[in-house]
mmCIF file of C-alpha atoms and ligand atoms in Angstrom:
data_model
loop_
_atom_site.group_PDB
_atom_site.id
_atom_site.type_symbol
_atom_site.label_atom_id
_atom_site.label_comp_id
_atom_site.label_asym_id
_atom_site.label_seq_id
_atom_site.Cartn_x
_atom_site.Cartn_y
_atom_site.Cartn_z
ATOM 1 C CA MET Q 1 164.878 -34.419 175.804
ATOM 2 C CA SER Q 2 165.309 -35.014 179.522
ATOM 3 C CA ASN Q 3 166.782 -38.328 180.538
ATOM 4 C CA THR Q 4 168.185 -40.130 183.530
ATOM 5 C CA ILE Q 5 171.453 -42.002 183.226
ATOM 6 C CA LEU Q 6 172.516 -44.566 185.803
ATOM 7 C CA HIS Q 7 176.312 -44.963 185.720
ATOM 8 C CA ILE Q 8 177.604 -48.073 187.470
ATOM 9 C CA ASN Q 9 181.329 -48.623 188.014
ATOM 10 C CA SER Q 10 182.701 -51.941 189.224
ATOM 11 C CA SER Q 11 186.448 -51.853 188.612
ATOM 12 C CA GLY Q 12 188.407 -52.437 191.808
ATOM 13 C CA ARG Q 13 190.857 -49.728 190.807
ATOM 14 C CA LYS Q 14 190.259 -46.014 190.644
ATOM 15 C CA ASN Q 15 193.527 -45.120 188.918
ATOM 16 C CA GLY Q 16 194.204 -46.224 185.368
ATOM 17 C CA SER Q 17 190.890 -48.022 185.005
ATOM 18 C CA LEU Q 18 189.911 -48.351 181.359
ATOM 19 C CA THR Q 19 186.251 -49.056 182.101
ATOM 20 C CA ARG Q 20 186.035 -45.978 184.336
ATOM 21 C CA GLN Q 21 187.642 -43.712 181.735
ATOM 22 C CA VAL Q 22 185.604 -44.945 178.793
ATOM 23 C CA SER Q 23 182.284 -45.134 180.649
ATOM 24 C CA GLU Q 24 182.807 -41.579 181.932
ATOM 25 C CA LYS Q 25 183.378 -40.447 178.365
ATOM 26 C CA LEU Q 26 180.273 -42.311 177.231
ATOM 27 C CA VAL Q 27 178.130 -40.672 179.938
ATOM 28 C CA GLU Q 28 179.403 -37.256 178.783
ATOM 29 C CA GLN Q 29 178.385 -38.199 175.262
ATOM 30 C CA LEU Q 30 174.919 -39.429 176.248
ATOM 31 C CA LYS Q 31 173.925 -36.603 178.559
ATOM 32 C CA ASN Q 32 172.319 -33.312 177.677
ATOM 33 C CA SER Q 33 171.688 -30.146 179.680
ATOM 34 C CA GLU Q 34 168.592 -31.637 181.314
ATOM 35 C CA SER Q 35 170.019 -35.064 182.099
ATOM 36 C CA GLN Q 36 170.191 -36.399 185.598
ATOM 37 C CA VAL Q 37 173.191 -38.654 186.182
ATOM 38 C CA ILE Q 38 173.120 -41.125 189.061
ATOM 39 C CA GLN Q 39 176.567 -42.411 190.017
ATOM 40 C CA ARG Q 40 176.677 -45.837 191.619
ATOM 41 C CA ASP Q 41 180.282 -46.780 192.322
ATOM 42 C CA LEU Q 42 180.539 -50.337 193.626
ATOM 43 C CA VAL Q 43 184.242 -50.108 194.517
ATOM 44 C CA THR Q 44 183.560 -49.801 198.244
ATOM 45 C CA GLY Q 45 181.566 -53.030 198.227
ATOM 46 C CA LEU Q 46 177.964 -54.113 198.535
ATOM 47 C CA PRO Q 47 176.240 -56.406 201.014
ATOM 48 C CA PHE Q 48 175.573 -59.972 199.881
ATOM 49 C CA ILE Q 49 172.046 -61.297 200.062
ATOM 50 C CA ASP Q 50 171.610 -63.522 203.124
ATOM 51 C CA GLU Q 51 168.949 -65.576 204.909
ATOM 52 C CA GLN Q 52 167.158 -62.502 206.256
ATOM 53 C CA TRP Q 53 167.127 -60.807 202.834
ATOM 54 C CA ILE Q 54 165.960 -63.924 200.964
ATOM 55 C CA GLY Q 55 163.219 -64.606 203.535
ATOM 56 C CA ALA Q 56 162.007 -61.011 203.304
ATOM 57 C CA ASN Q 57 162.097 -61.009 199.506
ATOM 58 C CA PHE Q 58 160.003 -64.192 199.334
ATOM 59 C CA THR Q 59 157.430 -62.804 201.793
ATOM 60 C CA ASP Q 60 154.381 -61.100 200.326
ATOM 61 C CA PRO Q 61 155.062 -57.330 200.602
ATOM 62 C CA GLU Q 62 151.786 -56.867 202.530
ATOM 63 C CA GLN Q 63 152.896 -59.414 205.143
ATOM 64 C CA ARG Q 64 156.432 -58.138 205.703
ATOM 65 C CA LYS Q 65 157.360 -57.243 209.255
ATOM 66 C CA ALA Q 66 159.502 -54.196 210.086
ATOM 67 C CA PRO Q 67 162.859 -56.082 210.206
ATOM 68 C CA GLN Q 68 162.085 -57.658 206.837
ATOM 69 C CA LYS Q 69 161.321 -54.272 205.318
ATOM 70 C CA GLU Q 70 164.578 -53.021 206.765
ATOM 71 C CA ALA Q 71 166.497 -55.967 205.285
ATOM 72 C CA LEU Q 72 165.243 -54.980 201.825
ATOM 73 C CA GLU Q 73 165.721 -51.215 202.159
ATOM 74 C CA PHE Q 74 169.066 -50.912 200.411
ATOM 75 C CA SER Q 75 168.020 -53.332 197.676
ATOM 76 C CA ASP Q 76 164.809 -51.288 197.233
ATOM 77 C CA SER Q 77 166.881 -48.144 196.741
ATOM 78 C CA LEU Q 78 169.066 -49.820 194.078
ATOM 79 C CA VAL Q 79 165.921 -51.015 192.282
ATOM 80 C CA LYS Q 80 164.482 -47.481 192.370
ATOM 81 C CA GLU Q 81 167.658 -46.104 190.787
ATOM 82 C CA LEU Q 82 167.373 -48.662 188.035
ATOM 83 C CA GLN Q 83 163.665 -48.013 187.491
ATOM 84 C CA SER Q 84 164.228 -44.261 187.297
ATOM 85 C CA ALA Q 85 166.916 -44.479 184.597
ATOM 86 C CA ASN Q 86 166.212 -44.767 180.891
ATOM 87 C CA GLN Q 87 169.900 -45.235 180.068
ATOM 88 C CA ILE Q 88 172.151 -47.511 182.098
ATOM 89 C CA VAL Q 89 175.910 -47.504 181.652
ATOM 90 C CA ILE Q 90 177.585 -50.510 183.266
ATOM 91 C CA ALA Q 91 181.384 -50.431 183.376
ATOM 92 C CA SER Q 92 182.689 -53.949 183.916
ATOM 93 C CA PRO Q 93 186.170 -55.415 183.717
ATOM 94 C CA ILE Q 94 186.517 -59.124 183.125
ATOM 95 C CA TYR Q 95 187.717 -60.699 186.360
ATOM 96 C CA ASN Q 96 188.519 -64.394 186.138
ATOM 97 C CA PHE Q 97 186.424 -64.837 182.984
ATOM 98 C CA SER Q 98 183.362 -63.229 184.569
ATOM 99 C CA ILE Q 99 182.155 -59.988 186.139
ATOM 100 C CA PRO Q 100 183.618 -58.519 189.360
ATOM 101 C CA ALA Q 101 182.008 -60.087 192.440
ATOM 102 C CA VAL Q 102 180.721 -56.701 193.519
ATOM 103 C CA LEU Q 103 178.754 -56.353 190.270
ATOM 104 C CA LYS Q 104 177.267 -59.807 190.816
ATOM 105 C CA ALA Q 105 176.241 -58.617 194.298
ATOM 106 C CA TRP Q 106 174.473 -55.660 192.622
ATOM 107 C CA VAL Q 107 172.678 -58.060 190.236
ATOM 108 C CA ASP Q 108 171.498 -60.179 193.175
ATOM 109 C CA LEU Q 109 170.123 -57.049 194.857
ATOM 110 C CA VAL Q 110 168.202 -55.774 191.809
ATOM 111 C CA ALA Q 111 166.823 -59.006 190.329
ATOM 112 C CA ARG Q 112 163.637 -58.849 192.383
ATOM 113 C CA ALA Q 113 160.438 -60.794 191.687
ATOM 114 C CA ARG Q 114 157.463 -58.383 191.515
ATOM 115 C CA LEU Q 115 159.759 -55.375 190.963
ATOM 116 C CA THR Q 116 162.109 -56.104 188.083
ATOM 117 C CA PHE Q 117 160.639 -59.405 186.826
ATOM 118 C CA GLN Q 118 157.565 -61.486 187.417
ATOM 119 C CA TYR Q 119 156.513 -65.066 186.958
ATOM 120 C CA THR Q 120 153.699 -65.599 184.473
ATOM 121 C CA GLU Q 121 151.967 -68.629 182.949
ATOM 122 C CA ASN Q 122 154.449 -68.340 180.116
ATOM 123 C CA GLY Q 123 157.487 -68.175 182.361
ATOM 124 C CA PRO Q 124 159.401 -65.209 183.787
ATOM 125 C CA GLU Q 125 158.836 -61.776 182.298
ATOM 126 C CA GLY Q 126 161.115 -58.730 182.651
ATOM 127 C CA LEU Q 127 159.409 -55.641 184.035
ATOM 128 C CA LEU Q 128 161.909 -52.919 183.113
ATOM 129 C CA LYS Q 129 160.804 -51.515 179.777
ATOM 130 C CA ASN Q 130 162.055 -48.863 177.348
ATOM 131 C CA LYS Q 131 165.595 -48.753 178.648
ATOM 132 C CA THR Q 132 168.924 -48.929 176.883
ATOM 133 C CA ALA Q 133 171.956 -50.445 178.563
ATOM 134 C CA TYR Q 134 175.552 -49.800 177.544
ATOM 135 C CA LEU Q 135 178.128 -52.343 178.667
ATOM 136 C CA VAL Q 136 181.617 -50.881 178.804
ATOM 137 C CA MET Q 137 183.826 -53.954 179.000
ATOM 138 C CA ALA Q 138 187.592 -54.405 179.372
ATOM 139 C CA SER Q 139 189.900 -57.377 179.672
ATOM 140 C CA GLY Q 140 193.609 -58.093 179.795
ATOM 141 C CA GLY Q 141 193.518 -60.624 176.972
ATOM 142 C CA VAL Q 142 190.180 -62.416 176.631
ATOM 143 C CA PRO Q 143 188.604 -60.912 173.497
ATOM 144 C CA ILE Q 144 185.358 -59.103 174.353
ATOM 145 C CA GLY Q 145 182.441 -61.030 172.850
ATOM 146 C CA SER Q 146 184.430 -64.259 172.436
ATOM 147 C CA GLU Q 147 183.390 -67.663 173.803
ATOM 148 C CA MET Q 148 185.745 -67.124 176.763
ATOM 149 C CA ASP Q 149 184.082 -63.831 177.681
ATOM 150 C CA LEU Q 150 181.439 -65.039 180.103
ATOM 151 C CA ALA Q 151 181.112 -61.542 181.585
ATOM 152 C CA THR Q 152 179.451 -59.856 178.595
ATOM 153 C CA LYS Q 153 177.299 -62.912 177.911
ATOM 154 C CA TYR Q 154 176.144 -62.993 181.532
ATOM 155 C CA LEU Q 155 175.294 -59.286 181.680
ATOM 156 C CA VAL Q 156 173.286 -59.474 178.426
ATOM 157 C CA GLN Q 157 171.427 -62.510 179.807
ATOM 158 C CA VAL Q 158 170.598 -60.986 183.182
ATOM 159 C CA LEU Q 159 169.600 -57.598 181.733
ATOM 160 C CA GLY Q 160 167.279 -59.369 179.283
ATOM 161 C CA PHE Q 161 165.768 -61.297 182.183
ATOM 162 C CA ILE Q 162 164.705 -58.052 183.873
ATOM 163 C CA GLY Q 163 163.401 -56.604 180.594
ATOM 164 C CA ILE Q 164 166.380 -54.646 179.271
ATOM 165 C CA THR Q 165 166.842 -56.126 175.824
ATOM 166 C CA ASN Q 166 168.343 -53.097 174.099
ATOM 167 C CA VAL Q 167 171.987 -53.608 175.049
ATOM 168 C CA LYS Q 168 175.004 -52.042 173.337
ATOM 169 C CA ILE Q 169 178.469 -53.392 173.970
ATOM 170 C CA ILE Q 170 181.531 -51.163 174.000
ATOM 171 C CA ASP Q 171 184.994 -52.696 174.085
ATOM 172 C CA ALA Q 172 186.989 -50.220 176.193
ATOM 173 C CA THR Q 173 190.269 -51.862 175.223
ATOM 174 C CA THR Q 174 189.872 -50.661 171.628
ATOM 175 C CA ILE Q 175 189.177 -47.002 172.481
ATOM 176 C CA GLU Q 176 192.220 -44.736 172.191
ATOM 177 C CA GLU Q 177 192.989 -43.072 175.528
ATOM 178 C CA ASP Q 178 193.361 -39.562 174.078
ATOM 179 C CA SER Q 179 190.593 -39.969 171.512
ATOM 180 C CA LYS Q 180 188.491 -36.849 171.306
ATOM 181 C CA GLU Q 181 186.029 -38.552 169.017
ATOM 182 C CA LEU Q 182 182.672 -39.785 170.171
ATOM 183 C CA ILE Q 183 182.389 -43.422 171.100
ATOM 184 C CA GLU Q 184 180.898 -45.266 168.153
ATOM 185 C CA LEU Q 185 177.561 -46.808 169.016
ATOM 186 C CA ASP Q 186 175.881 -49.186 166.626
HETATM 187 C C1 FMN Z 201 191.425 -59.840 189.720
HETATM 188 C C2 FMN Z 201 191.590 -59.695 188.240
HETATM 189 C C3 FMN Z 201 191.197 -60.724 187.409
HETATM 190 C C4 FMN Z 201 191.321 -60.595 186.033
HETATM 191 N N1 FMN Z 201 190.905 -61.609 185.241
HETATM 192 C C5 FMN Z 201 191.005 -61.506 183.900
HETATM 193 C C6 FMN Z 201 190.555 -62.558 183.030
HETATM 194 O O1 FMN Z 201 190.045 -63.575 183.448
HETATM 195 N N2 FMN Z 201 190.708 -62.386 181.702
HETATM 196 C C7 FMN Z 201 191.282 -61.265 181.164
HETATM 197 O O2 FMN Z 201 191.392 -61.166 179.946
HETATM 198 N N3 FMN Z 201 191.679 -60.244 181.965
HETATM 199 C C8 FMN Z 201 191.557 -60.324 183.305
HETATM 200 N N4 FMN Z 201 191.970 -59.292 184.106
HETATM 201 C C9 FMN Z 201 192.469 -58.054 183.482
HETATM 202 C C10 FMN Z 201 191.409 -56.970 183.493
HETATM 203 O O3 FMN Z 201 190.193 -57.382 182.886
HETATM 204 C C11 FMN Z 201 191.919 -55.717 182.774
HETATM 205 O O4 FMN Z 201 193.074 -55.238 183.442
HETATM 206 C C12 FMN Z 201 190.898 -54.614 182.701
HETATM 207 O O5 FMN Z 201 191.439 -53.507 182.015
HETATM 208 C C13 FMN Z 201 190.450 -54.174 184.100
HETATM 209 O O6 FMN Z 201 189.476 -53.167 184.020
HETATM 210 P P1 FMN Z 201 189.833 -51.664 184.484
HETATM 211 O O7 FMN Z 201 190.935 -51.204 183.528
HETATM 212 O O8 FMN Z 201 188.589 -50.893 184.309
HETATM 213 O O9 FMN Z 201 190.306 -51.732 185.898
HETATM 214 C C14 FMN Z 201 191.851 -59.406 185.486
HETATM 215 C C15 FMN Z 201 192.252 -58.371 186.336
HETATM 216 C C16 FMN Z 201 192.121 -58.502 187.691
HETATM 217 C C17 FMN Z 201 192.536 -57.354 188.588
#
């Protein structure tokens, strides 16, 4: 079956990164000969949303002027990547009890009213359907999934908000470095 995998890395380090190693292994496991893999490495940084971006995003798409369209261009391209993928692998270390700032910047750029969620009479509704997300998490001490781990909790919350409710959590700290076995997915 053909599938598209979006692989997002957010560790600030390229060498010795557990989340990079384990998420790479997971992508290898998930892909088949027809898979398309989109790599989105956030290590070089992302723009933060600003006044221009927020103004453009809150303007009706039909009414947007050229500079407003331009302000949303990069965010549009990140949303398209997300829409095109049926499997999303997010590699996230815990930084200061939460996710790396650069991953939060990515969230701010893809949580878009009309595109990834919408407001309805019954409250907000996620618009991304039939997708599975894999969170490859690592920490230096905070147990993944514990009360102190605000990173995993936050990612599950925000993915659910945009419609991705099928989320599997992988604790990269428990995967043996030289393990040849497949990553166990529940
Ligand atoms: C800036 C920074 C902040 C960190 N904050 C925490 C933290 O709050 N709790 C924790 O358990 N580990 C923390 N760590 C440790 C990392 O989560 C751990 O080294 C993890 O393996 C990093 O992911 P990586 O191996 O993919 O780079 C922090 C590391 C860095 C560099």
